[in-house]
Short mmCIF file of N, CA and C and ligand atoms in Angstrom, two decimals:
data_model
loop_
_atom_site.label_atom_id
_atom_site.label_comp_id
_atom_site.label_asym_id
_atom_site.label_seq_id
_atom_site.Cartn_x
_atom_site.Cartn_y
_atom_site.Cartn_z
N MET A 14 95.05 -43.91 -11.22
CA MET A 14 95.96 -43.89 -9.78
C MET A 14 96.66 -45.14 -10.41
N SER A 15 98.24 -45.11 -10.61
CA SER A 15 99.12 -46.50 -11.08
C SER A 15 98.94 -47.51 -9.86
N ASP A 16 99.44 -48.64 -10.18
CA ASP A 16 98.87 -49.59 -9.48
C ASP A 16 100.16 -49.96 -7.79
N CYS A 17 99.12 -49.61 -6.62
CA CYS A 17 99.95 -49.31 -5.23
C CYS A 17 101.52 -48.70 -5.59
N ALA A 18 101.79 -47.62 -6.26
CA ALA A 18 102.13 -45.57 -5.98
C ALA A 18 102.73 -45.11 -4.74
N THR A 19 101.83 -45.22 -4.42
CA THR A 19 102.22 -44.89 -2.64
C THR A 19 102.47 -45.18 -1.35
N HIS A 20 102.02 -47.00 -1.35
CA HIS A 20 101.46 -47.27 0.46
C HIS A 20 102.56 -49.05 -0.18
N CYS A 21 102.85 -49.02 -1.35
CA CYS A 21 102.42 -50.94 -0.65
C CYS A 21 104.13 -51.17 -1.82
N ASN A 22 104.67 -50.52 -1.47
CA ASN A 22 105.28 -50.69 -2.30
C ASN A 22 107.40 -51.64 -2.06
N LYS A 23 106.47 -52.09 -0.32
CA LYS A 23 107.42 -52.76 1.00
C LYS A 23 107.69 -53.37 1.11
N THR A 24 108.89 -54.03 0.21
CA THR A 24 109.66 -56.13 0.32
C THR A 24 110.36 -56.11 0.58
N ARG A 25 110.31 -56.65 1.96
CA ARG A 25 111.74 -56.90 2.12
C ARG A 25 112.74 -58.49 1.82
N ASN A 26 113.55 -58.87 1.02
CA ASN A 26 113.34 -60.80 1.25
C ASN A 26 115.15 -60.59 2.55
N GLY A 27 114.68 -62.32 2.83
CA GLY A 27 115.54 -62.98 4.13
C GLY A 27 116.19 -64.45 2.78
N THR A 28 116.92 -65.46 4.28
CA THR A 28 116.58 -66.56 3.24
C THR A 28 115.51 -67.20 2.32
N HIS A 29 114.42 -67.33 2.99
CA HIS A 29 113.98 -68.00 3.08
C HIS A 29 112.82 -66.84 3.38
N PHE A 30 112.48 -65.58 2.66
CA PHE A 30 111.25 -65.27 3.70
C PHE A 30 110.97 -64.27 2.52
N THR A 31 109.52 -63.47 1.92
CA THR A 31 109.38 -62.82 1.55
C THR A 31 108.66 -61.81 1.78
N ALA A 32 108.21 -60.38 2.77
CA ALA A 32 107.67 -59.74 3.63
C ALA A 32 107.40 -58.23 2.89
N TYR A 33 105.91 -58.10 2.71
CA TYR A 33 105.43 -57.12 1.41
C TYR A 33 104.39 -56.35 2.94
N GLU A 34 104.62 -54.83 2.69
CA GLU A 34 103.84 -54.17 3.49
C GLU A 34 102.82 -53.71 2.29
N SER A 35 101.23 -54.88 2.22
CA SER A 35 100.43 -53.77 1.23
C SER A 35 100.05 -53.08 1.84
N GLY A 36 100.09 -52.03 3.18
CA GLY A 36 99.12 -50.76 3.67
C GLY A 36 98.35 -51.80 4.31
N ALA A 37 97.74 -50.29 4.86
CA ALA A 37 96.43 -50.68 5.95
C ALA A 37 95.10 -50.93 5.05
N ARG A 38 94.01 -51.38 5.52
CA ARG A 38 93.15 -51.63 5.72
C ARG A 38 92.46 -50.80 5.00
N SER A 39 92.37 -49.56 4.91
CA SER A 39 91.61 -47.84 4.74
C SER A 39 92.53 -47.69 3.23
N ASP A 40 93.42 -48.43 2.84
CA ASP A 40 93.90 -47.29 1.90
C ASP A 40 93.95 -48.75 0.65
N TRP A 41 92.78 -50.31 1.05
CA TRP A 41 92.51 -50.80 -0.06
C TRP A 41 92.35 -50.69 -1.57
N PRO A 42 90.76 -49.96 -0.64
CA PRO A 42 90.66 -48.78 -2.79
C PRO A 42 91.52 -48.35 -2.95
N ASP A 43 92.38 -48.27 -2.71
CA ASP A 43 93.55 -47.19 -3.83
C ASP A 43 94.17 -48.31 -4.73
N HIS A 44 93.89 -49.61 -4.59
CA HIS A 44 95.19 -50.60 -5.53
C HIS A 44 93.83 -50.53 -6.68
N SER A 45 95.17 -50.49 -7.56
CA SER A 45 94.30 -50.79 -8.98
C SER A 45 95.08 -51.03 -9.89
N LEU A 46 94.37 -52.12 -11.15
CA LEU A 46 95.26 -52.91 -11.50
C LEU A 46 94.84 -53.00 -13.36
N GLU A 47 95.79 -53.46 -13.99
CA GLU A 47 95.14 -52.74 -15.51
C GLU A 47 94.78 -55.02 -15.23
N ILE A 48 93.22 -54.85 -16.26
CA ILE A 48 93.18 -56.13 -16.14
C ILE A 48 93.01 -56.25 -17.88
N PRO A 49 93.93 -57.18 -18.80
CA PRO A 49 92.98 -57.22 -20.46
C PRO A 49 92.03 -57.32 -20.66
N GLY A 50 90.61 -56.41 -21.34
CA GLY A 50 89.33 -56.59 -21.74
C GLY A 50 88.73 -55.43 -20.81
N LEU A 51 89.35 -55.62 -20.09
CA LEU A 51 88.49 -54.28 -17.98
C LEU A 51 88.88 -53.64 -18.53
N GLY A 52 90.19 -53.19 -18.58
CA GLY A 52 90.77 -51.60 -18.45
C GLY A 52 91.44 -51.59 -16.60
N GLU A 53 91.19 -50.99 -16.09
CA GLU A 53 91.74 -50.04 -15.00
C GLU A 53 90.97 -51.21 -13.85
N VAL A 54 91.21 -51.43 -12.48
CA VAL A 54 90.53 -52.08 -11.84
C VAL A 54 90.10 -52.07 -10.59
N HIS A 55 90.24 -51.28 -10.01
CA HIS A 55 90.39 -50.63 -8.83
C HIS A 55 89.64 -51.94 -7.45
N GLY A 56 90.59 -51.20 -6.61
CA GLY A 56 90.20 -52.11 -5.20
C GLY A 56 90.83 -54.17 -5.42
N LYS A 57 91.48 -53.79 -6.53
CA LYS A 57 92.04 -54.77 -6.43
C LYS A 57 93.40 -55.47 -6.53
N HIS A 58 94.24 -56.12 -5.59
CA HIS A 58 95.34 -56.12 -5.60
C HIS A 58 95.84 -57.92 -5.78
N PHE A 59 96.76 -58.07 -6.45
CA PHE A 59 97.14 -60.10 -6.89
C PHE A 59 98.58 -59.71 -5.62
N LEU A 60 98.68 -60.57 -4.89
CA LEU A 60 99.58 -61.24 -4.06
C LEU A 60 101.29 -62.08 -4.56
N LYS A 61 100.31 -63.03 -5.91
CA LYS A 61 101.24 -64.14 -5.69
C LYS A 61 102.83 -63.27 -6.30
N ASP A 62 102.77 -62.30 -7.37
CA ASP A 62 104.47 -62.46 -7.88
C ASP A 62 104.48 -61.12 -6.55
N ARG A 63 103.85 -60.60 -6.05
CA ARG A 63 104.86 -59.96 -4.50
C ARG A 63 105.38 -60.22 -3.54
N VAL A 64 104.87 -61.40 -3.52
CA VAL A 64 105.47 -62.28 -2.28
C VAL A 64 106.20 -63.11 -2.78
N GLY A 65 106.06 -64.17 -4.33
CA GLY A 65 106.43 -65.33 -4.61
C GLY A 65 106.24 -66.27 -4.30
N LEU A 66 104.55 -66.18 -4.75
CA LEU A 66 103.45 -67.20 -3.98
C LEU A 66 104.10 -68.59 -5.18
N THR A 67 104.51 -70.08 -4.66
CA THR A 67 104.10 -71.09 -5.50
C THR A 67 103.08 -71.75 -6.05
N GLY A 68 102.19 -72.54 -4.67
CA GLY A 68 100.89 -72.88 -4.34
C GLY A 68 100.01 -71.97 -4.51
N CYS A 69 99.58 -71.22 -4.78
CA CYS A 69 98.56 -70.24 -4.76
C CYS A 69 98.65 -68.58 -5.63
N GLU A 70 97.47 -67.86 -6.27
CA GLU A 70 97.23 -66.53 -5.95
C GLU A 70 96.19 -66.53 -4.63
N ILE A 71 96.82 -65.24 -4.79
CA ILE A 71 95.90 -64.23 -3.67
C ILE A 71 95.39 -63.17 -3.29
N SER A 72 94.25 -62.55 -3.69
CA SER A 72 94.46 -61.01 -3.48
C SER A 72 93.96 -60.19 -2.84
N ILE A 73 94.05 -58.85 -2.02
CA ILE A 73 93.54 -59.02 -0.79
C ILE A 73 92.02 -57.26 -1.82
N ASN A 74 91.15 -57.54 -1.13
CA ASN A 74 90.18 -56.76 -2.90
C ASN A 74 88.67 -55.69 -1.84
N SER A 75 88.67 -54.78 -2.43
CA SER A 75 88.24 -53.52 -1.79
C SER A 75 86.77 -53.09 -2.91
N LEU A 76 85.46 -53.62 -2.47
CA LEU A 76 84.19 -52.80 -3.05
C LEU A 76 83.79 -51.97 -2.49
N PRO A 77 83.07 -50.79 -2.92
CA PRO A 77 82.65 -49.28 -2.81
C PRO A 77 81.21 -49.73 -2.43
N PRO A 78 81.15 -49.14 -1.78
CA PRO A 78 79.61 -49.16 -1.14
C PRO A 78 78.18 -48.95 -2.48
N GLY A 79 78.36 -50.02 -3.46
CA GLY A 79 77.04 -50.01 -4.38
C GLY A 79 77.11 -50.53 -5.07
N GLY A 80 78.81 -50.85 -4.69
CA GLY A 80 79.67 -51.42 -6.27
C GLY A 80 79.53 -52.76 -5.96
N GLY A 81 79.78 -53.88 -7.27
CA GLY A 81 79.33 -54.64 -7.70
C GLY A 81 80.32 -55.62 -9.00
N MET A 82 80.57 -56.53 -9.18
CA MET A 82 81.43 -57.05 -10.51
C MET A 82 80.37 -57.64 -11.02
N PRO A 83 80.61 -56.82 -11.97
CA PRO A 83 79.83 -56.90 -13.98
C PRO A 83 79.88 -58.07 -14.51
N PHE A 84 80.20 -58.67 -13.72
CA PHE A 84 79.81 -59.87 -15.40
C PHE A 84 80.43 -61.52 -13.98
N HIS A 85 79.82 -62.51 -14.90
CA HIS A 85 79.83 -63.50 -13.56
C HIS A 85 80.88 -64.08 -14.34
N HIS A 86 81.99 -65.94 -13.64
CA HIS A 86 83.47 -66.48 -14.24
C HIS A 86 83.25 -67.18 -12.72
N THR A 87 83.77 -68.08 -14.08
CA THR A 87 84.10 -69.15 -13.65
C THR A 87 85.87 -70.12 -13.18
N HIS A 88 85.81 -70.88 -13.14
CA HIS A 88 87.71 -71.87 -13.65
C HIS A 88 87.75 -72.12 -14.36
N GLN A 89 89.08 -72.78 -15.03
CA GLN A 89 89.46 -73.90 -14.77
C GLN A 89 90.12 -74.72 -14.77
N GLN A 90 90.65 -74.68 -13.61
CA GLN A 90 91.53 -75.61 -12.20
C GLN A 90 91.42 -74.90 -10.95
N ASN A 91 91.29 -73.83 -10.89
CA ASN A 91 91.17 -73.91 -9.64
C ASN A 91 90.55 -73.48 -8.18
N GLU A 92 90.27 -73.81 -7.53
CA GLU A 92 88.97 -73.07 -6.43
C GLU A 92 89.59 -72.27 -5.73
N GLU A 93 88.61 -71.39 -5.81
CA GLU A 93 88.65 -70.82 -4.75
C GLU A 93 87.93 -70.14 -3.26
N VAL A 94 88.41 -69.11 -2.07
CA VAL A 94 87.74 -69.29 -1.05
C VAL A 94 88.20 -67.65 -1.07
N TYR A 95 86.80 -66.87 -0.74
CA TYR A 95 86.16 -65.61 -0.05
C TYR A 95 86.01 -66.01 0.93
N ILE A 96 87.17 -64.52 1.53
CA ILE A 96 86.93 -64.44 3.27
C ILE A 96 87.27 -62.97 3.56
N PHE A 97 85.71 -62.53 3.83
CA PHE A 97 85.13 -61.35 4.22
C PHE A 97 85.24 -60.74 5.37
N ILE A 98 86.08 -59.68 4.96
CA ILE A 98 87.16 -59.18 5.96
C ILE A 98 85.79 -58.39 7.53
N GLN A 99 85.80 -56.93 6.63
CA GLN A 99 84.41 -55.47 6.95
C GLN A 99 83.64 -55.96 5.79
N GLY A 100 82.06 -55.00 6.19
CA GLY A 100 81.52 -54.86 5.48
C GLY A 100 80.17 -55.97 4.95
N LYS A 101 79.46 -55.77 4.52
CA LYS A 101 78.26 -56.52 4.24
C LYS A 101 78.08 -57.01 2.72
N GLY A 102 77.60 -57.70 1.78
CA GLY A 102 77.10 -57.30 0.80
C GLY A 102 76.91 -58.73 0.41
N GLN A 103 76.87 -59.76 -0.93
CA GLN A 103 76.64 -60.96 -1.27
C GLN A 103 76.95 -61.64 -2.81
N MET A 104 76.77 -62.73 -2.48
CA MET A 104 77.62 -63.12 -3.40
C MET A 104 76.32 -64.21 -4.41
N GLN A 105 76.62 -64.24 -5.03
CA GLN A 105 75.38 -65.07 -6.35
C GLN A 105 76.00 -66.56 -6.82
N ILE A 106 76.13 -67.50 -6.29
CA ILE A 106 76.95 -68.74 -7.44
C ILE A 106 75.93 -69.95 -7.57
N ASP A 107 76.14 -69.57 -9.35
CA ASP A 107 74.87 -70.88 -9.70
C ASP A 107 73.14 -70.23 -9.45
N GLY A 108 73.52 -68.33 -8.96
CA GLY A 108 71.94 -68.09 -9.41
C GLY A 108 71.45 -68.97 -7.66
N GLU A 109 72.47 -69.27 -6.39
CA GLU A 109 72.25 -68.63 -5.46
C GLU A 109 72.49 -68.10 -4.21
N ILE A 110 71.59 -67.18 -3.79
CA ILE A 110 72.15 -65.56 -3.39
C ILE A 110 73.15 -66.40 -2.18
N LEU A 111 73.94 -66.04 -1.09
CA LEU A 111 74.71 -66.43 0.29
C LEU A 111 74.99 -64.79 0.64
N ASP A 112 74.42 -64.38 1.24
CA ASP A 112 74.24 -62.38 2.63
C ASP A 112 75.82 -63.39 2.89
N VAL A 113 76.74 -61.92 2.30
CA VAL A 113 78.33 -62.58 3.40
C VAL A 113 78.07 -61.36 4.16
N GLN A 114 79.39 -60.99 5.08
CA GLN A 114 79.97 -60.37 6.61
C GLN A 114 80.93 -60.23 6.73
N GLU A 115 81.53 -59.84 7.52
CA GLU A 115 83.03 -59.76 8.01
C GLU A 115 82.43 -61.57 8.36
N GLY A 116 83.63 -62.53 8.39
CA GLY A 116 83.71 -63.57 9.32
C GLY A 116 83.36 -64.31 8.19
N SER A 117 82.29 -64.11 7.70
CA SER A 117 82.29 -65.22 6.21
C SER A 117 83.71 -65.82 4.81
N ILE A 118 82.78 -66.99 5.27
CA ILE A 118 84.10 -67.42 4.25
C ILE A 118 83.54 -68.79 3.59
N VAL A 119 83.84 -68.25 2.38
CA VAL A 119 82.96 -69.28 1.26
C VAL A 119 84.23 -69.84 0.16
N ARG A 120 84.31 -71.75 0.06
CA ARG A 120 84.78 -72.30 -0.80
C ARG A 120 84.09 -72.05 -1.98
N ILE A 121 84.24 -71.86 -2.98
CA ILE A 121 83.78 -72.29 -4.92
C ILE A 121 84.44 -73.65 -5.70
N ASN A 122 84.03 -74.33 -6.14
CA ASN A 122 84.48 -74.71 -6.89
C ASN A 122 85.21 -73.73 -8.21
N PRO A 123 86.07 -75.03 -9.27
CA PRO A 123 86.12 -74.02 -10.27
C PRO A 123 84.65 -74.11 -10.66
N ASN A 124 84.12 -74.49 -11.70
CA ASN A 124 82.26 -74.43 -12.20
C ASN A 124 81.78 -73.80 -12.33
N GLY A 125 81.35 -73.51 -10.44
CA GLY A 125 80.95 -72.44 -9.82
C GLY A 125 80.69 -71.54 -10.75
N LEU A 126 79.41 -71.11 -11.22
CA LEU A 126 79.62 -69.54 -11.42
C LEU A 126 78.72 -68.41 -10.40
N ARG A 127 80.11 -66.92 -11.20
CA ARG A 127 80.22 -67.07 -9.12
C ARG A 127 80.12 -64.64 -9.45
N THR A 128 79.12 -64.15 -8.94
CA THR A 128 79.61 -63.10 -9.01
C THR A 128 78.90 -61.97 -7.51
N TRP A 129 79.21 -61.18 -7.18
CA TRP A 129 79.42 -60.63 -5.70
C TRP A 129 78.92 -59.11 -5.83
N ARG A 130 78.52 -58.70 -5.40
CA ARG A 130 78.48 -57.19 -4.89
C ARG A 130 78.36 -56.95 -3.46
N ASN A 131 78.68 -55.33 -3.41
CA ASN A 131 77.99 -55.15 -2.42
C ASN A 131 77.06 -53.65 -1.78
N ASN A 132 76.14 -54.29 -1.63
CA ASN A 132 74.62 -53.70 -1.15
C ASN A 132 74.54 -52.81 0.06
N SER A 133 75.30 -52.19 0.28
CA SER A 133 75.33 -52.48 1.92
C SER A 133 76.11 -50.24 1.69
N HIS A 134 76.35 -49.90 3.11
CA HIS A 134 77.04 -48.78 2.67
C HIS A 134 78.50 -48.55 3.61
N GLU A 135 78.77 -49.14 4.02
CA GLU A 135 79.87 -48.89 3.99
C GLU A 135 81.58 -49.85 2.89
N PRO A 136 82.23 -49.61 2.90
CA PRO A 136 83.24 -50.86 2.18
C PRO A 136 82.48 -52.98 2.19
N LEU A 137 83.16 -53.27 1.03
CA LEU A 137 83.27 -54.01 1.67
C LEU A 137 84.56 -55.29 0.95
N LEU A 138 85.52 -55.27 1.92
CA LEU A 138 86.90 -55.90 1.88
C LEU A 138 87.19 -57.29 2.03
N TYR A 139 87.76 -58.42 1.49
CA TYR A 139 87.90 -59.19 0.96
C TYR A 139 88.64 -59.74 0.82
N ILE A 140 89.52 -61.27 0.88
CA ILE A 140 90.67 -61.90 0.27
C ILE A 140 90.35 -63.16 -0.84
N VAL A 141 90.66 -63.40 -1.95
CA VAL A 141 90.27 -64.23 -2.55
C VAL A 141 91.81 -65.30 -2.35
N VAL A 142 91.28 -66.46 -2.15
CA VAL A 142 92.87 -67.43 -2.37
C VAL A 142 92.56 -67.96 -2.92
N GLN A 143 93.00 -68.32 -4.21
CA GLN A 143 92.99 -69.11 -5.57
C GLN A 143 94.07 -70.49 -5.65
N MET A 144 93.72 -72.15 -5.31
CA MET A 144 94.64 -73.03 -4.98
C MET A 144 93.65 -73.49 -5.84
N ARG A 145 94.59 -74.53 -7.05
CA ARG A 145 94.38 -75.96 -8.05
C ARG A 145 93.35 -77.08 -6.80
N GLU A 146 92.48 -77.31 -7.66
CA GLU A 146 91.37 -78.27 -6.96
C GLU A 146 92.38 -79.41 -6.93
N ASN A 147 91.87 -80.32 -5.85
CA ASN A 147 92.58 -81.47 -4.94
C ASN A 147 93.91 -81.06 -5.15
N SER A 148 94.61 -80.87 -5.15
CA SER A 148 96.54 -80.53 -5.06
C SER A 148 96.78 -80.65 -3.73
N LEU A 149 96.79 -80.82 -2.86
CA LEU A 149 97.14 -80.34 -1.50
C LEU A 149 97.26 -81.37 -1.27
N LYS A 150 98.81 -81.85 0.00
CA LYS A 150 98.72 -83.32 0.06
C LYS A 150 98.58 -83.60 1.49
N GLN A 151 99.59 -83.09 1.80
CA GLN A 151 99.86 -82.42 3.43
C GLN A 151 98.76 -80.59 3.95
N TYR A 152 98.96 -81.26 4.72
CA TYR A 152 98.53 -79.07 5.79
C TYR A 152 98.56 -79.60 6.91
N GLY A 153 98.50 -78.31 7.62
CA GLY A 153 97.96 -78.03 8.88
C GLY A 153 99.37 -78.31 9.85
N PHE A 154 99.59 -79.16 10.63
CA PHE A 154 100.40 -79.62 11.36
C PHE A 154 101.34 -80.68 11.46
N GLY A 155 100.25 -81.68 10.27
CA GLY A 155 100.60 -82.53 9.54
C GLY A 155 101.71 -82.71 8.63
N ASP A 156 102.52 -80.69 8.37
CA ASP A 156 103.33 -80.23 7.62
C ASP A 156 104.06 -79.93 8.26
N GLY A 157 103.98 -79.29 9.72
CA GLY A 157 105.01 -78.70 9.92
C GLY A 157 105.74 -79.42 11.15
N VAL A 158 106.95 -78.87 10.91
CA VAL A 158 108.52 -79.93 11.77
C VAL A 158 108.66 -78.83 12.45
N VAL A 159 109.24 -79.28 14.47
CA VAL A 159 109.49 -79.11 15.03
C VAL A 159 111.03 -78.69 15.89
N PRO A 160 111.90 -78.28 14.78
CA PRO A 160 113.27 -79.20 15.52
C PRO A 160 113.56 -78.66 16.61
N GLU A 161 114.59 -78.85 17.35
CA GLU A 161 114.90 -79.09 18.90
C GLU A 161 115.62 -76.79 18.94
N LYS A 162 115.36 -75.88 18.75
CA LYS A 162 116.02 -74.73 18.90
C LYS A 162 115.04 -74.41 20.12
N ALA A 163 115.52 -73.63 20.98
CA ALA A 163 114.82 -72.96 21.62
C ALA A 163 113.89 -71.56 21.66
N VAL A 164 113.32 -70.95 21.72
CA VAL A 164 113.28 -69.78 21.00
C VAL A 164 113.20 -68.51 22.05
N SER A 165 114.23 -67.70 21.59
CA SER A 165 114.67 -66.10 22.08
C SER A 165 114.47 -65.44 21.17
N TRP A 166 114.31 -64.49 21.72
CA TRP A 166 114.47 -62.90 21.56
C TRP A 166 114.97 -61.93 21.57
N PRO A 167 115.36 -61.07 20.64
CA PRO A 167 116.77 -59.88 21.18
C PRO A 167 115.32 -58.38 23.09
N ASP A 168 116.33 -58.01 23.15
CA ASP A 168 115.59 -57.09 24.14
C ASP A 168 114.76 -56.53 23.78
ZN1 ZN B 221 88.11 -66.06 -9.37
#
């Protein structure tokens, strides 16, 4: 299957935004991409180029029941956060096993040796955010600005 041929080619650009339809969660397993040395990988979809991210990479991911990453990996510069939104599975980080499920959020240092699997009977869905370690200078409400403009919506 080609990368997102059917359901996720809708992008809308405004002056200060890009909006992208990635498909329903039930369609996430249909995403696929080519990874050099690995071939076609199913259930992984990177968003940086889709929406023009400049400070992080985000992927939306699905692992089928019984599926697992066939390798460990680390990173050079970037920390990662794994946000599990459906299903159950396990992560192994530096040999330590973590049970994960909907609602589990796991941050990993760049040099943490990581792999993970779906040892359940339903799809494991998760979002991965990857960003440069120690790059964040201000955040949350500390970065927000509230101009003097009343909120109104068309009827
Ligand atoms: Zn990674």
